XYZ file of C-alpha atoms in Angstrom:
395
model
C 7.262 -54.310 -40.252
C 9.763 -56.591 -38.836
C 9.864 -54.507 -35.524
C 5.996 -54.761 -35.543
C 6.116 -58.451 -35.513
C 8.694 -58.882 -33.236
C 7.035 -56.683 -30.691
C 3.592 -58.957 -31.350
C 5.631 -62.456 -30.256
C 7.123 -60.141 -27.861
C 3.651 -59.223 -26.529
C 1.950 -62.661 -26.858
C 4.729 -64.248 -24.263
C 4.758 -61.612 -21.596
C 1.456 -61.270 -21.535
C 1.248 -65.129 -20.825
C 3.838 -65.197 -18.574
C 2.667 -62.179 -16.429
C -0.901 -63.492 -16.412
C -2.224 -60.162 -17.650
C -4.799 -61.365 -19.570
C -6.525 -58.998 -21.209
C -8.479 -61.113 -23.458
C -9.457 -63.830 -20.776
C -13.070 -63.954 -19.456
C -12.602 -62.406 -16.134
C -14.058 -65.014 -14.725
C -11.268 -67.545 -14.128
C -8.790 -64.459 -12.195
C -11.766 -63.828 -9.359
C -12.839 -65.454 -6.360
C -13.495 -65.828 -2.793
C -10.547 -66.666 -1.163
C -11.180 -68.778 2.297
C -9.317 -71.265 4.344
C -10.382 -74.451 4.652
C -10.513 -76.253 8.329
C -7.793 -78.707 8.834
C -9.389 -81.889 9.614
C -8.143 -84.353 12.956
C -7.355 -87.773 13.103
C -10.414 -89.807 13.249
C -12.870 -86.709 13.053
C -15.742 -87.637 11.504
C -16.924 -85.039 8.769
C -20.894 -84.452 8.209
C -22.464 -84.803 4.863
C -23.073 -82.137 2.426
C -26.411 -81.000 2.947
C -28.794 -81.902 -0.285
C -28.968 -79.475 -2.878
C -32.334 -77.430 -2.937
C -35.119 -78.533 -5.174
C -34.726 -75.118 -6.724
C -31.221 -76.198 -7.912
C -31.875 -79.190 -8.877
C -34.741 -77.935 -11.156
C -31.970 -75.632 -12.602
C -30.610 -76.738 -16.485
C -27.162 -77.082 -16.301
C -25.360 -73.909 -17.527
C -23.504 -75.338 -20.668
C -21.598 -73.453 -24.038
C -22.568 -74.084 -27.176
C -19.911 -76.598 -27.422
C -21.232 -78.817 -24.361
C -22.357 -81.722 -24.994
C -23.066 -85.120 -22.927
C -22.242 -87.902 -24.930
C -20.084 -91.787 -24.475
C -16.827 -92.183 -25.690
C -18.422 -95.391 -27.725
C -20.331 -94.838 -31.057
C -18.782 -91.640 -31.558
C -19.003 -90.453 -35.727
C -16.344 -91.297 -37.690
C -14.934 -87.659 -38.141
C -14.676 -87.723 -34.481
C -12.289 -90.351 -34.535
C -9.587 -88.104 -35.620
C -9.767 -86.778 -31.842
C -9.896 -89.850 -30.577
C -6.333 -89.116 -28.666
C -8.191 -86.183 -27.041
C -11.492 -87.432 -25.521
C -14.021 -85.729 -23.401
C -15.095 -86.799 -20.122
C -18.506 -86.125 -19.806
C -21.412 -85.801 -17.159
C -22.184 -89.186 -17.455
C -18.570 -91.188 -17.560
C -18.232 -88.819 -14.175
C -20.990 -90.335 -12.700
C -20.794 -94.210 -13.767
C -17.344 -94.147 -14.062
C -16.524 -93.244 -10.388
C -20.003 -95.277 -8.875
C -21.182 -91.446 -7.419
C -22.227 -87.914 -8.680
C -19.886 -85.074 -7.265
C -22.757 -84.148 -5.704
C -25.640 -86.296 -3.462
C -28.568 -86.257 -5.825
C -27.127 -84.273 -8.502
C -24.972 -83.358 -11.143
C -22.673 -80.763 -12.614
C -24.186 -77.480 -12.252
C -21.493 -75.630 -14.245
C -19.718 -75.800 -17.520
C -17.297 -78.676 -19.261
C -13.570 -76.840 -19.706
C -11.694 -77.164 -22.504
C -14.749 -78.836 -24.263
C -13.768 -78.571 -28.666
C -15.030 -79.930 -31.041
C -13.699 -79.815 -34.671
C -16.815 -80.867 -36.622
C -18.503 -77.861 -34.872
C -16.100 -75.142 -35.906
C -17.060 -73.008 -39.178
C -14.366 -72.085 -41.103
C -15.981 -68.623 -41.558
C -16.167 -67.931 -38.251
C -12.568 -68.775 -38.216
C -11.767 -66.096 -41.390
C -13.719 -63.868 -39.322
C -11.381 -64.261 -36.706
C -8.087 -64.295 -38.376
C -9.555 -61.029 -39.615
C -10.379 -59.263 -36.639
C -6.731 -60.110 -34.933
C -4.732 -58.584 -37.648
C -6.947 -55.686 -37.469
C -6.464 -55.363 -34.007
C -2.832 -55.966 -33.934
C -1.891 -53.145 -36.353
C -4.188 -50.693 -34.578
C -2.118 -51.537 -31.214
C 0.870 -51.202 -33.376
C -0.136 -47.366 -34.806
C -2.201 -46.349 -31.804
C -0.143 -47.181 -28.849
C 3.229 -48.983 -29.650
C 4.904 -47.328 -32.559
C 6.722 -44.342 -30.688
C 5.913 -42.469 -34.124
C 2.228 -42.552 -34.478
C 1.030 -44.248 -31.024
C 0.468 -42.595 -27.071
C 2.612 -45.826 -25.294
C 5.558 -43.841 -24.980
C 3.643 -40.541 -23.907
C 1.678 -42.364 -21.268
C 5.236 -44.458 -19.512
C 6.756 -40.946 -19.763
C 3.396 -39.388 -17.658
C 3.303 -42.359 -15.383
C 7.192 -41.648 -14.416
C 6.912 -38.479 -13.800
C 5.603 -40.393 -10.327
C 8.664 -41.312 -9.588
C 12.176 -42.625 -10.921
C 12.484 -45.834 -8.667
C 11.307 -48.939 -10.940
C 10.256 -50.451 -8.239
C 7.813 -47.668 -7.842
C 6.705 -47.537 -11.464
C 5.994 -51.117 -12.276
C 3.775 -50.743 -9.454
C 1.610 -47.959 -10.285
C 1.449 -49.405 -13.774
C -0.069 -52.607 -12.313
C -2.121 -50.510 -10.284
C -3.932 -48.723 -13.541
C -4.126 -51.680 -15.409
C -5.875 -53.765 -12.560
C -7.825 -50.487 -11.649
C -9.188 -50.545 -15.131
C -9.345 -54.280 -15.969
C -11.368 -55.434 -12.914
C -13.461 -52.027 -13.008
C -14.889 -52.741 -16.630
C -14.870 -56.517 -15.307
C -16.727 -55.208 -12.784
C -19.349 -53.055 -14.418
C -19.981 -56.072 -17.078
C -23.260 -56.922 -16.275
C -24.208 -53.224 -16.911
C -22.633 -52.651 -19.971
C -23.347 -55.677 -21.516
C -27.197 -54.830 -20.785
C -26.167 -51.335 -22.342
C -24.428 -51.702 -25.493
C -24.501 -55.689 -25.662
C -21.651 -58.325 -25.107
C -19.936 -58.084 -28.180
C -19.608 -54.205 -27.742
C -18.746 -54.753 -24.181
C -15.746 -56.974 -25.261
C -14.101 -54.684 -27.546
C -14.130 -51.864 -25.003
C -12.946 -54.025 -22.516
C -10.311 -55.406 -24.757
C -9.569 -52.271 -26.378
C -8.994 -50.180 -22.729
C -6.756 -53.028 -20.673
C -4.425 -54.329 -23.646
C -2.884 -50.897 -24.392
C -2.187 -50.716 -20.400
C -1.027 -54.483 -20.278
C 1.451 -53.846 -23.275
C 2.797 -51.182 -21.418
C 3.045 -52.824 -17.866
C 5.274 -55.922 -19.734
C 7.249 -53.845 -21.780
C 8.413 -51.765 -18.700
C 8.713 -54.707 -16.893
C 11.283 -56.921 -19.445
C 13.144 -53.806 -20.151
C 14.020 -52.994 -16.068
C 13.172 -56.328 -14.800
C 16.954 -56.627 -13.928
C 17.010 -52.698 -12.372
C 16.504 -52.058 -8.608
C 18.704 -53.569 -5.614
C 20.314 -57.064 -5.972
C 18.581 -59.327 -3.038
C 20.034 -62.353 -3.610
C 21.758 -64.765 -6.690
C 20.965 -67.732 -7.018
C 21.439 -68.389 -10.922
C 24.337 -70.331 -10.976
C 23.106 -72.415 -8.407
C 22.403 -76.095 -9.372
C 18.830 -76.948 -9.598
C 17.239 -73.324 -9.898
C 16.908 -73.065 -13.761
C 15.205 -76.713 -13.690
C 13.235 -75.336 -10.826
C 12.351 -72.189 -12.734
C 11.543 -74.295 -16.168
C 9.404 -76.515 -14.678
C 7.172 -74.178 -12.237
C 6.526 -71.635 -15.256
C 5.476 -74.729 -17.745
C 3.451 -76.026 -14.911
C 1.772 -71.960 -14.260
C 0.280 -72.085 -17.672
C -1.720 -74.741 -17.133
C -3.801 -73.047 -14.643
C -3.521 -69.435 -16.152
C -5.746 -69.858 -18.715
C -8.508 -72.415 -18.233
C -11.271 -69.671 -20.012
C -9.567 -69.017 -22.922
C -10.053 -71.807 -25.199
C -12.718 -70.512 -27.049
C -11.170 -67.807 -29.223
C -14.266 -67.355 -31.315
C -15.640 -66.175 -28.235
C -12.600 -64.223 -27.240
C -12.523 -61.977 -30.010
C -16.329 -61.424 -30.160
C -16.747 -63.984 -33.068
C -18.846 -66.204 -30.967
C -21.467 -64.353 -28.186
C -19.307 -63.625 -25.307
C -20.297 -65.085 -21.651
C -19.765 -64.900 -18.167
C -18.675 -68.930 -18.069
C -18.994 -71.343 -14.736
C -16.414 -73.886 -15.204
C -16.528 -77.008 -13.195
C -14.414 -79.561 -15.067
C -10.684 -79.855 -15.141
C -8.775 -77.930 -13.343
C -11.409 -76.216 -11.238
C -11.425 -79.648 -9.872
C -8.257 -78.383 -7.978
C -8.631 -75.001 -7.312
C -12.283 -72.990 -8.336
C -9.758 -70.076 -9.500
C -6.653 -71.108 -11.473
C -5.577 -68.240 -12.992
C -4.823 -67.071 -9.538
C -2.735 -70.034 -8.591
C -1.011 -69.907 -11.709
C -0.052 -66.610 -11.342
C 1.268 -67.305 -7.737
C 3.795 -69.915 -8.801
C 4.637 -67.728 -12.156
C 5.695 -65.068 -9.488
C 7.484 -67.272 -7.093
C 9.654 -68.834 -9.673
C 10.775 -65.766 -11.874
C 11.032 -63.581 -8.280
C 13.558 -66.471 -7.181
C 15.452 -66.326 -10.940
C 15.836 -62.642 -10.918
C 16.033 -61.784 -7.330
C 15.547 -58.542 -7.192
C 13.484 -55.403 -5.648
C 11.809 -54.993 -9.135
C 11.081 -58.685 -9.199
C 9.329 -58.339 -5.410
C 7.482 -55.390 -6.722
C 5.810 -57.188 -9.727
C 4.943 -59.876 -8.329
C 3.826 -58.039 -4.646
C 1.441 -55.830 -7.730
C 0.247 -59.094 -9.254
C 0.009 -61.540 -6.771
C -2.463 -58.583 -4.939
C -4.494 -57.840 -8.031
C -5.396 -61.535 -8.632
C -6.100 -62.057 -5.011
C -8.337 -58.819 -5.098
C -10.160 -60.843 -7.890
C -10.639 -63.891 -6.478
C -12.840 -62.153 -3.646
C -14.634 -59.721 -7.079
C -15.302 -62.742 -9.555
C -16.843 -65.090 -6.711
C -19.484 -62.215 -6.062
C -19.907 -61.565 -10.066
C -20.494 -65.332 -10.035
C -22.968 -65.478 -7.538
C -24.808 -62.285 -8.626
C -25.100 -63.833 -11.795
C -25.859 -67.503 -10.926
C -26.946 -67.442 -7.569
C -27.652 -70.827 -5.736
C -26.047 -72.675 -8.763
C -23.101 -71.300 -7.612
C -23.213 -71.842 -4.334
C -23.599 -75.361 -5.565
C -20.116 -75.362 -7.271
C -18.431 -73.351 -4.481
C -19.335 -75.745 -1.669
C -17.818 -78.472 -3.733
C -14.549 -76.653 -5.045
C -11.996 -74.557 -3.407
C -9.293 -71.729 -3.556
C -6.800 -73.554 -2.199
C -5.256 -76.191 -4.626
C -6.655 -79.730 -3.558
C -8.279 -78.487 -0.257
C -11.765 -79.713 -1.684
C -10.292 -82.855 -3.017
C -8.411 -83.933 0.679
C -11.327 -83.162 2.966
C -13.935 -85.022 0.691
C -16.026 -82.506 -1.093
C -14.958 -82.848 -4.186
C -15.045 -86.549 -5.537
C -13.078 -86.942 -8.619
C -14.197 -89.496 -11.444
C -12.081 -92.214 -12.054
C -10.885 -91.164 -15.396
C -10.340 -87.680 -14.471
C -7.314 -87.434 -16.725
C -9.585 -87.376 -19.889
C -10.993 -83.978 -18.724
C -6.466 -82.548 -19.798
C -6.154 -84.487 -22.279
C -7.892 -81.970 -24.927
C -6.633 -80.419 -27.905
C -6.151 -77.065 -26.103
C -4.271 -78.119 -23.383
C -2.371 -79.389 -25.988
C -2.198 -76.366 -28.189
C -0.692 -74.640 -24.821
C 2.501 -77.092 -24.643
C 3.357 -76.082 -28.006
C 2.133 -72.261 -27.198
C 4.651 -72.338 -23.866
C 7.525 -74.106 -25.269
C 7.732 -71.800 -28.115
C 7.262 -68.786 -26.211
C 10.695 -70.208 -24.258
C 12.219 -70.632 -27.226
C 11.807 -67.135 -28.226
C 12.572 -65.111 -25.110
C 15.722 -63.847 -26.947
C 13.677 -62.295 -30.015
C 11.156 -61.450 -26.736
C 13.625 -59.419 -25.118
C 15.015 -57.529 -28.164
C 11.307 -56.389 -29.426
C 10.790 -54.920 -25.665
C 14.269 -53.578 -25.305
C 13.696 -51.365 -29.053
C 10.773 -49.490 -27.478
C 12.907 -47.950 -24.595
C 10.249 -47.357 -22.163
């Protein structure tokens, strides 16, 4: 029991850190990825066209959760989250004298949007339920070396080859294969066996791969050829710190509804607009990108370059796959949002398309950005017990 547990916390940060996430709505890891013109002194840029009438006739696409509402007059249990207000449609608009958008407003969803006085504490048993259930079947059916296939299927997969470097790589390569194929084929299955069925096969295929990708990973992370050491040099570990906090913040803008994660709550194919899609329309793909850089530069070496080379290529492979899933499944809505945004962080921000509100801060400062600081700093905290969980499993 006490390996079991330790191989969960184990599981919970690596899967975090390597941006692997299983139980994410594919959404935020796929896009388009383009390059935005560089604009010269005193060039004049042209107005974004109007948006059709058959956009504009379009409800906005909003959760459950969504709601536009002022910060004044607010009921009195919602006081209690006063220290975490929402910036809504209209504070965007008055607030900062113009829409994002000439003649209209947002045509996707509010991020990080929570509200307590919504949340049903049976939905919440229901929840608590269904993760221990499915923690103890990934404990008997894949990770416990007595009773599971996780060992069986690292031994199969290196019979490939005997270079790490080589097998961290093909086990990125399944798990992506399978991860943005069922992503992929959503729209189809959902229509088939319905969303919430469509969730658990989805979750229940990639998270057995994704355990065994990180476990392989922690346990030879330090294997391969020695490119360079920079460990001991002043600065890195700050550098290091500081870039990984900063990754998690755009890893996982699409999974603060957990109801909806674990099939408690209708699952969806969400169009975020708020927050930090403000920056970059896919995050999780950023995110991953720095997560990569700074680890590759801690551990410098060959096993390092392969991981992140195997990550770095997946996510980029998905932000061309979730901008067509997006577009398929919104159409000119979402050509709407992707004029305004962009891949690149701030590109859409510096050459004027997208116009932040002037209290733009009050879209972070949310309970679950919050809940992620304490998430990330513990999962720092325990990289020793991390590390020890990983190392029992031997693969």
């Amino acid at each position: 029991m006490n390996f079991s547990f330790n191989f969960i916390v184990s599981w919970v940060h690596s899967s975090l850190s390597l941006s692997l996430s299983l139980m994410a709505s594919p959404l935020s890891l796929h896009t388009h990825l383009h390059f935005i013109p560089s604009i010269r002194p005193n060039q004049r840029t042209l107005p974004l066209a109007p948006i059709p009438p058959s956009v504009l006739s379009l409800k906005p696409f909003k959760s459950p959760n969504f709601k536009t509402r002022p910060i004044q007059g607010t009921p009195n249990w919602n006081r209690l989250l006063s220290l975490f207000p929402r910036a809504s449609i209209e504070e965007a608009e008055t607030d900062a004298g113009e829409t994002t958008e000439p003649g209209g407003c947002l045509v996707g969803e509010d991020s990080a949007a929570f509200e307590i006085g919504e949340q049903s504490i049976k939905s919440w048993v229901y929840f608590g339920a269904i993760l221990g259930a499915v923690l103890f079947a990934l404990d008997v059916v894949w990770i416990d070396p007595s009773t599971g296939f996780g060992t069986a299927f690292v031994e199969a997969v290196g019979g490939f080859s005997d270079s790490p470097e080589v097998m961290v790589l093909v086990l990125i390569l399944i798990f992506a294969t399978v991860h943005s194929g069922l992503a992929s084929l959503r729209a189809s299955c959902e229509k088939l066996i319905g969303e919430r069925a469509y969730r658990v096969l989805f979750a229940g295929t990639s998270l057995p791969l994704a355990v065994s990708t990180i476990v392989y990973f922690i346990n030879h992370r330090y294997d391969g050829t020695q490119l360079w050491q920079v460990q001991s040099v002043p600065g890195v570990h700050q550098f290091v710190w500081v870039a990984s906090f900063i990754s998690f913040f755009f890893l996982y803008p699409s999974t603060f509804n957990l109801l909806e994660v674990a099939a408690v709550d209708k699952p969806k194919l969400h169009m975020w607009e708020t927050g930090i899609m403000r920056i970059t329309r896919h995050p999780q793909m950023v995110g991953q990108v720095i997560w990569c850089v700074a680890h590759t530069l801690w551990i410098g070496n060959s096993v390092a370059v392969a991981a992140s080379i195997g990550l770095i290529g997946h996510h980029l492979f998905g932000v061309w796959n979730g901008d067509r899933r997006l577009s398929l499944r919104y159409g000119e809505a979402f050509n709407v949002l992707k004029s305004r945004t962009s891949v690149l962080p701030f590109a859409a921000i510096l050459d004027g398309r997208q116009k932040l509100p002037k209290d733009y801060f009050k879209e972070f400062i949310r309970l679950p950005y919050l809940t992620i600081t304490f998430l990330t700093l513990g999962a720092y905290l325990a990289h020793p017990l991390m590390q020890a969980a990983s190392y029992r499993l031997h693969w």
